[in-house]
C-alpha positions in Angstrom: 103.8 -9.1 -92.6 107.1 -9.0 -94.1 110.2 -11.1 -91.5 113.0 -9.3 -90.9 116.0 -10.8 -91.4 117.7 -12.2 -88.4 120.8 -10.1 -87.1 124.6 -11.6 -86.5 125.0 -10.8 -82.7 128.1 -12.0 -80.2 126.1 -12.7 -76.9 127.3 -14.1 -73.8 126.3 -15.5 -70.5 126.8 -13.2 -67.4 129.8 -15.2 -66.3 131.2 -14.5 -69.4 132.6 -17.8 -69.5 130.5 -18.9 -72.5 130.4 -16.8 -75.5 128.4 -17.3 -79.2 128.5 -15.6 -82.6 124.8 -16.7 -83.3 121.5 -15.1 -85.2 119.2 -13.1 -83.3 115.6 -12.2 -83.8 114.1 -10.1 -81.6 110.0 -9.9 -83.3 107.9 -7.5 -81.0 104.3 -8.2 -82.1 102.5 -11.9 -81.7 101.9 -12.0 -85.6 105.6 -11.4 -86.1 106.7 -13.5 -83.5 104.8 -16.5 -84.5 106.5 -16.3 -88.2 109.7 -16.2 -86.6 109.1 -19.6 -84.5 107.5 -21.2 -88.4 110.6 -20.4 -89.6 113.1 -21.9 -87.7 113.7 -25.7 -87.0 115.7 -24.9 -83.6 115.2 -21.5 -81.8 116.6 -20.5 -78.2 114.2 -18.2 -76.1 116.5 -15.2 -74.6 115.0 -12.8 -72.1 117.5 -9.8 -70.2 120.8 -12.5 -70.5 121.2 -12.8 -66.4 121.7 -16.5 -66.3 125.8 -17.4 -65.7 126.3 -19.6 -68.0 124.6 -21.1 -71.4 120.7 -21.3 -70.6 120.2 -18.4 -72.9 122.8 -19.4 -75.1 122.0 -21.4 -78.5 123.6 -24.6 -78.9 122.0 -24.8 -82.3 119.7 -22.4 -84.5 118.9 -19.2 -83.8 118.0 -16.8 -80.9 114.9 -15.1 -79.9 115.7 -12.4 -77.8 112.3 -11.1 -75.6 113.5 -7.7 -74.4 111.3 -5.7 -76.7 108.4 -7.5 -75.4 108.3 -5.1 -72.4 105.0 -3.7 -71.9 102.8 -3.6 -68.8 99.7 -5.1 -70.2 97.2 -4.2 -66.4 97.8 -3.0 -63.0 94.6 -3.4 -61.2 95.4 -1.7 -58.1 92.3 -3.2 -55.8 93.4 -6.5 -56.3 97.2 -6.3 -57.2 97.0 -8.0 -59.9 99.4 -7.0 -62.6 99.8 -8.6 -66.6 102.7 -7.8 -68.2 104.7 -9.2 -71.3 106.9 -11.7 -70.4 110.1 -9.1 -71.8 109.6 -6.4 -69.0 112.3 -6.5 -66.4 111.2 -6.9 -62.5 112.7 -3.4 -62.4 110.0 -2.0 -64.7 107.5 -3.5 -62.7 109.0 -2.9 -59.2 109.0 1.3 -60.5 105.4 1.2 -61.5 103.7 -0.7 -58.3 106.2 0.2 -55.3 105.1 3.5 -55.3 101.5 2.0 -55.4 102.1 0.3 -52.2 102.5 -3.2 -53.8 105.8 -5.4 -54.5 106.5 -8.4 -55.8 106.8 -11.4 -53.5 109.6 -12.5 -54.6 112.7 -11.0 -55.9 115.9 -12.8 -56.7 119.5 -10.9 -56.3 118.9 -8.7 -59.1 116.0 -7.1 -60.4 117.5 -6.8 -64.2 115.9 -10.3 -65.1 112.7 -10.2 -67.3 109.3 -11.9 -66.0 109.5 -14.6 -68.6 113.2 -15.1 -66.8 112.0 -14.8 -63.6 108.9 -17.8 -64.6 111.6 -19.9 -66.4 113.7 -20.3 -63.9 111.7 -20.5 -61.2 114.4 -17.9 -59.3 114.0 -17.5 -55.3 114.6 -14.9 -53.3 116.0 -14.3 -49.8 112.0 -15.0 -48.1 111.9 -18.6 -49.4 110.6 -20.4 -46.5 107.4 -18.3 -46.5 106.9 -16.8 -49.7 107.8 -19.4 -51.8 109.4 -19.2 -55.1 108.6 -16.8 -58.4 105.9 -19.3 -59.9 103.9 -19.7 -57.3 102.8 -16.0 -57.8 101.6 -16.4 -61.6 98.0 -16.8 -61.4 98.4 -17.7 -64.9 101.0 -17.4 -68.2 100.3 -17.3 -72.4 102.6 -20.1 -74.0 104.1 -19.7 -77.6 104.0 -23.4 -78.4 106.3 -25.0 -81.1 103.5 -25.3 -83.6 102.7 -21.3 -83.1 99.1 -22.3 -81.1 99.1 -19.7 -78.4 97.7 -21.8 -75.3 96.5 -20.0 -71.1 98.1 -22.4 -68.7 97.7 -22.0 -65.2 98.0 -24.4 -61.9 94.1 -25.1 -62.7 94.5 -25.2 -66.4 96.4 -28.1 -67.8 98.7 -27.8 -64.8 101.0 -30.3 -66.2 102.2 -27.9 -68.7 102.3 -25.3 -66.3 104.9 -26.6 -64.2 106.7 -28.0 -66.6 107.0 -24.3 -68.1 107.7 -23.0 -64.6 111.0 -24.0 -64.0 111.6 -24.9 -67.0 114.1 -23.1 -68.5 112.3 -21.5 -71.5 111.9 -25.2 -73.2 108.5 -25.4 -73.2 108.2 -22.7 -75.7 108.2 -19.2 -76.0 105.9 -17.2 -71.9 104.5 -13.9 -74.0 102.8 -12.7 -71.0 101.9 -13.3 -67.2 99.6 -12.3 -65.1 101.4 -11.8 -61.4 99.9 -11.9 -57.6 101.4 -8.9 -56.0 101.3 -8.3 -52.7 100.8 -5.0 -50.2 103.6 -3.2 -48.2 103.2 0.0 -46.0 106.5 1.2 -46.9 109.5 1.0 -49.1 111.5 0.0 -46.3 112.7 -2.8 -44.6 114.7 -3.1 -40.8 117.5 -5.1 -40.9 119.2 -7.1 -37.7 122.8 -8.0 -38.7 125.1 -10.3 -36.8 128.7 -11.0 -37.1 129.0 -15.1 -36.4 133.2 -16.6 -35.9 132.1 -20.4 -37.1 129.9 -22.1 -39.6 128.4 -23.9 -36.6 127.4 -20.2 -35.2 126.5 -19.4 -39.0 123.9 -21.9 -39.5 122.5 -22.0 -35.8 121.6 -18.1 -36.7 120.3 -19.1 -40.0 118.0 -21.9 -38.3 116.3 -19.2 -36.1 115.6 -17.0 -38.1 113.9 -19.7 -41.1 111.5 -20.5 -38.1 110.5 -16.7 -37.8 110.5 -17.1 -42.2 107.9 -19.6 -42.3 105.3 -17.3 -40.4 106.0 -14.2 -42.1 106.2 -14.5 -45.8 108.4 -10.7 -46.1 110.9 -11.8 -43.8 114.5 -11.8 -45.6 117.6 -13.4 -44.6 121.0 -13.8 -46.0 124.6 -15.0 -44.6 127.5 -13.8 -46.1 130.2 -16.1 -45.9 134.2 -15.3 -45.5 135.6 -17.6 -47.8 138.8 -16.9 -46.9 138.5 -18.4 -43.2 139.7 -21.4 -42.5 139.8 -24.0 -39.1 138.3 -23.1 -36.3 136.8 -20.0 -38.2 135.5 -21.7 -41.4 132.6 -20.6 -42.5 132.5 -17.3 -40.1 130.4 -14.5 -41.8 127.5 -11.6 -41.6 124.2 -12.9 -41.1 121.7 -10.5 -42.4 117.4 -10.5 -41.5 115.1 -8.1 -42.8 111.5 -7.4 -42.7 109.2 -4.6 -43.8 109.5 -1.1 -42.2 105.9 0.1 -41.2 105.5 4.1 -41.2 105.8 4.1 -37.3 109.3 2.6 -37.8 110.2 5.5 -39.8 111.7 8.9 -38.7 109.3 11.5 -39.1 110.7 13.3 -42.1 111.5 10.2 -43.9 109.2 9.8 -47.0 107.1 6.2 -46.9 108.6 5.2 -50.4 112.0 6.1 -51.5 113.4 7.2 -54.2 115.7 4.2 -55.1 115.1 3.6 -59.0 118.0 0.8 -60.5 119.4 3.0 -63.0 122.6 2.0 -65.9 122.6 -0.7 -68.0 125.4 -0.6 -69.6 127.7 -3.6 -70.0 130.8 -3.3 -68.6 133.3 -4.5 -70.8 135.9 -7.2 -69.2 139.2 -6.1 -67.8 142.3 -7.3 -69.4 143.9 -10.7 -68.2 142.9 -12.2 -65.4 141.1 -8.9 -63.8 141.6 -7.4 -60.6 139.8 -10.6 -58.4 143.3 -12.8 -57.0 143.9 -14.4 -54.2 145.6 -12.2 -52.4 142.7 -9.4 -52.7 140.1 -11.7 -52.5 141.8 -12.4 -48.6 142.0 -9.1 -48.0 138.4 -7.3 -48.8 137.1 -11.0 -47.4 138.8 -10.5 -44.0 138.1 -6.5 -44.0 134.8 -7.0 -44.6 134.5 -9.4 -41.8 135.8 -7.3 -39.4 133.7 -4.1 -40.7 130.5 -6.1 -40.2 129.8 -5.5 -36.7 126.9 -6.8 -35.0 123.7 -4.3 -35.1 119.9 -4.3 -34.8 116.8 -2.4 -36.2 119.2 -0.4 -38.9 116.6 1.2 -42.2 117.4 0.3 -45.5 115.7 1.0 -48.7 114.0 -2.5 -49.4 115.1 -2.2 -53.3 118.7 -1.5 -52.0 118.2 -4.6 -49.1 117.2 -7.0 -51.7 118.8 -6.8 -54.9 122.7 -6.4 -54.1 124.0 -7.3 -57.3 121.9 -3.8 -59.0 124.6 -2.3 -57.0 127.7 -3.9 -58.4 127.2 -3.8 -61.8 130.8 -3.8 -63.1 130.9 -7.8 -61.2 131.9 -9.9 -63.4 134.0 -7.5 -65.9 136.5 -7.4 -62.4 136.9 -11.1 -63.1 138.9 -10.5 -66.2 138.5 -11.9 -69.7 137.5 -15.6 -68.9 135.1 -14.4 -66.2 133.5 -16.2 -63.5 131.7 -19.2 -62.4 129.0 -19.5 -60.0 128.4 -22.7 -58.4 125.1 -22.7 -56.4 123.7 -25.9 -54.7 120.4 -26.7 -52.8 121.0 -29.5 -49.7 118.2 -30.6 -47.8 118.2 -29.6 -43.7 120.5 -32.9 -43.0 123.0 -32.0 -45.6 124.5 -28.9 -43.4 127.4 -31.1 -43.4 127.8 -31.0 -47.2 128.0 -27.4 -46.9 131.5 -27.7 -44.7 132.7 -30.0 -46.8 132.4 -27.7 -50.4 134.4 -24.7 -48.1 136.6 -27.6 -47.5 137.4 -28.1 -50.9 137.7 -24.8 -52.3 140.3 -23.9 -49.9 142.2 -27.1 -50.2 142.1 -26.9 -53.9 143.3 -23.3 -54.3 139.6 -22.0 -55.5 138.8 -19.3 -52.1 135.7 -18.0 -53.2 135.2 -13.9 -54.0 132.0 -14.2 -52.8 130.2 -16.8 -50.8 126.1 -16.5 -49.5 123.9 -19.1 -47.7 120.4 -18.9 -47.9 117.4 -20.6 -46.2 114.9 -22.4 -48.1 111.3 -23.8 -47.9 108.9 -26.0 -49.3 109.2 -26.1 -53.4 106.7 -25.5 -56.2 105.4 -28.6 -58.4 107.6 -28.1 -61.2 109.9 -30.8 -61.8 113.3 -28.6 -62.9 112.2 -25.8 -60.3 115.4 -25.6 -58.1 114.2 -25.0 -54.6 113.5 -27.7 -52.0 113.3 -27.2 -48.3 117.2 -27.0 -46.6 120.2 -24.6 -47.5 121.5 -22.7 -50.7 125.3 -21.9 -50.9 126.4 -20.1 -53.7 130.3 -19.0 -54.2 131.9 -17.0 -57.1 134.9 -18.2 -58.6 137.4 -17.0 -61.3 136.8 -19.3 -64.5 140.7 -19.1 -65.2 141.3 -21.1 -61.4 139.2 -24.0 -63.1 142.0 -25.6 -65.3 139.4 -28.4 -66.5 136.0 -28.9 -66.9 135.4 -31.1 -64.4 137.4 -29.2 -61.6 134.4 -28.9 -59.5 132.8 -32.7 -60.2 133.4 -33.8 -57.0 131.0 -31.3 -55.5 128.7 -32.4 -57.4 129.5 -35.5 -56.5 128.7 -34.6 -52.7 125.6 -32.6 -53.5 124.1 -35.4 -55.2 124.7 -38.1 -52.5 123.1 -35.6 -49.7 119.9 -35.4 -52.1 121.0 -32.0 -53.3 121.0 -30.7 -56.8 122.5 -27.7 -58.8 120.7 -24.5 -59.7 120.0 -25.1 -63.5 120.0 -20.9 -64.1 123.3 -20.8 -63.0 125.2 -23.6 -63.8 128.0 -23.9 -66.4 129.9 -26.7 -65.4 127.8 -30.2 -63.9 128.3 -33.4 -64.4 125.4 -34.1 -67.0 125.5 -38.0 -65.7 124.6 -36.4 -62.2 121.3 -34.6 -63.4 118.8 -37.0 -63.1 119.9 -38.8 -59.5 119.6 -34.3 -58.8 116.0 -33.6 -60.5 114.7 -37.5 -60.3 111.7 -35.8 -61.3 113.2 -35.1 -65.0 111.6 -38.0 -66.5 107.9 -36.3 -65.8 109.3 -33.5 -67.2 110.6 -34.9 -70.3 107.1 -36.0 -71.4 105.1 -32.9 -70.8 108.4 -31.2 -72.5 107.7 -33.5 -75.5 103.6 -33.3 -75.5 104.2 -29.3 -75.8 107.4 -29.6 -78.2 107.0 -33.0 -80.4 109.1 -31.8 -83.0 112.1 -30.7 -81.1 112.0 -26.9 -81.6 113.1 -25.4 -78.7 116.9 -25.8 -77.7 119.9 -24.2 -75.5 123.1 -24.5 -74.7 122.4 -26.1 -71.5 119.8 -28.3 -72.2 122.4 -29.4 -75.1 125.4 -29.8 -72.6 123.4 -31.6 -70.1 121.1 -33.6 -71.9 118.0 -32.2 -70.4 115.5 -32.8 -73.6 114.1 -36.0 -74.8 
């Protein structure tokens, strides 16, 4: 079979703070695929483009982007066992089985990352404390390894590998297909209990009660929003959010068991001129009016696809940051390190950086993988404007902070850490390294961030 030639493409994080003129291949059978890898000495694996900053971004060599890769190999309906290329977004799959009665068990903010993505970066969703994260629902995943064998890893079957793949930011080589646990669900819809909290204190005391109910019911969602704006006595005020499935008896009777609530438009909007329409000024005021909108209110039905995946609903996000887009900084403390969370609010609004959006999230017991993200405690995430970050290392002394508590940085998201701080943040890295190297020994696999922060051997 005859290679194409690679094509000249401008891609870019979803920050759009990172930007690269760089060669894309995008192969769609194994045959071509495998030629592509023989070919080049450094090669960066690209699924759907929804990490922030450089994870999918080449430092050297080419790209391989994995979108056309998109087919749903098996749905066996009995068992809910689905295999599907490691190019098909959650979305595809969530429109084939939800109807079905089956979901995913965990879905991150978006459901317009691909499966290989999803495996990757070991992503978490608002249920962590009893569903766990995205690889511990592959029963098992195909690796393209640098030396084109083809190799079935599971957590049975050289399990080493396998969780040094899960996690691990597409540099173990190239996930061409998975074979993923779904679970039932008697309805598309979820019930959600919101309350409006006037202090971090109240914030996190709601949060705690509801990660007990989370670790006995594995479809139980919950997700603070945070007014970033607040400040004193109110810091850290927000809307604390819990969901859980709807069963047909919670539904009105002319009210169909499964929506229709399809994620439609792709598109990419392109970036406003300047610095955008997200300033300080309207960031305080949609902050404080959404505050006061959120009023306190129980056993409210919501579409789950609309409950879960937010971002699907704001599209045109980062283009409203203007042309030097945004920066999201998300961190993992454990439990003791609620402390640490007051003091990065702190900072921001000291420093001038109020967050446009700020969310706290529970989280529960990890997975094996040494680069996976999640470990039992909190996650904050905030957005900021890239343009407010004047230098680099504008935001070092959070990582500083998250470090000390025994925190680390989410690797999918991350643009700006303090390489130096990685390995006190992932002290498992080291494992990592050599299962990265047994799978990879001649260095073939590369990225921006593994570049930038010195992940690789």
């Amino acid at each position: 079979m005859m290679l194409d030639a690679p094509r000249t493409q401008d891609l870019a994080g979803w920050g759009r703070t990172v930007h690269r003129t760089t060669q894309v291949r995008r192969p769609t059978f194994d045959t071509a695929l495998v030629e592509a890898v023989l070919a080049e000495p450094k090669i960066t694996v690209r699924g759907a483009g929804r990490s922030y900053g450089d994870a999918a971004l080449p430092g050297a060599g080419i790209v391989l982007d994995m979108t056309c890769r998109d087919r749903i190999v098996s749905f066996d309906e009995g068992t809910g066992v689905l295999v599907v290329e490691a190019g098909a977004l959650l979305k595809d799959v969530i429109d084939l089985t939800l109807p079905s009665g089956w979901k995913l068990p965990v879905v991150p903010g978006t459901e317009r990352v691909t499966v290989g993505g999803a495996i990757a970066s070991d992503v978490h969703g608002k249920n962590h404390p009893g569903a766990g994260s995205f690889g511990q629902h592959v029963h098992w995943l195909a690796l393209l390894r640098s030396d084109a064998a083809i190799v079935q890893l599971s957590a049975g079957l050289d399990a080493d590998a396998f969780w040094a793949t899960v996690g691990g930011m597409g540099l173990t080589g190239v996930i061409l297909r998975a074979a993923l646990q779904l679970e039932r669900v008697d309805t598309g819809w979820v019930i959600r209990n919101r309350r409006r909290t006037r202090s971090l204190d109240e914030t996190l005391e709601a949060m705690r009660a509801i990660s007990v109910r989370q670790e006995l019911d594995p479809d139980r969602h919950a997700i603070a929003w945070l007014d970033g704006h607040a400040h004193g006595r109110t810091l850290g005020r927000g809307i604390v959010d819990e969901f859980y499935g709807a069963s047909t008896l919670d539904l009105p009777t002319a009210v169909p068991p499964f929506p229709e609530t399809r994620i439609t438009g792709t598109r990419r909007r392109r970036s406003l001129p300047g610095p955008g329409i997200v300033s300080r000024a309207t960031i305080a005021a949609a902050s404080t009016a959404r505050w006061h909108a959120g009023r306190s209110m129980n056993s409210q039905v919501l579409p789950l696809r609309t409950a879960l995946s937010p971002l699907d609903r704001v599209e045109a996000w980062p283009a409203a940051f203007g042309r030097r887009g945004l920066v999201q900084y998300q961190f993992a403390v454990p439990p003791e390190g609620s402390g640490v969370l007051r003091e990065v609010l702190v900072y921001l609004g000291t420093h001038g950086m109020t967050p446009a959006l700020t969310t706290l999230k529970n989280l529960g017991f990890g997975t094996a993988g040494p680069l996976s993200f999640s470990i039992p405690g909190w996650t904050l995430a905030v957005d900021l404007p890239a343009r407010w970050l004047h230098r680099l290392d504008a935001l070092r002394p959070l990582d500083k902070l998250v470090a000390s508590a025994g925190g680390r940085v989410y690797l999918a998201k991350d643009s700006v850490t303090d390489p130096e701080l990685v390995p006190r943040m992932y002290p498992r890295i080291w494992s990592w390294q050599h299962t990265q190297q047994r799978l990879d020994p001649i260095g073939r696999w590369t990225s921006g961030l593994a570049e930038r922060l010195g992940l690789l051997p």
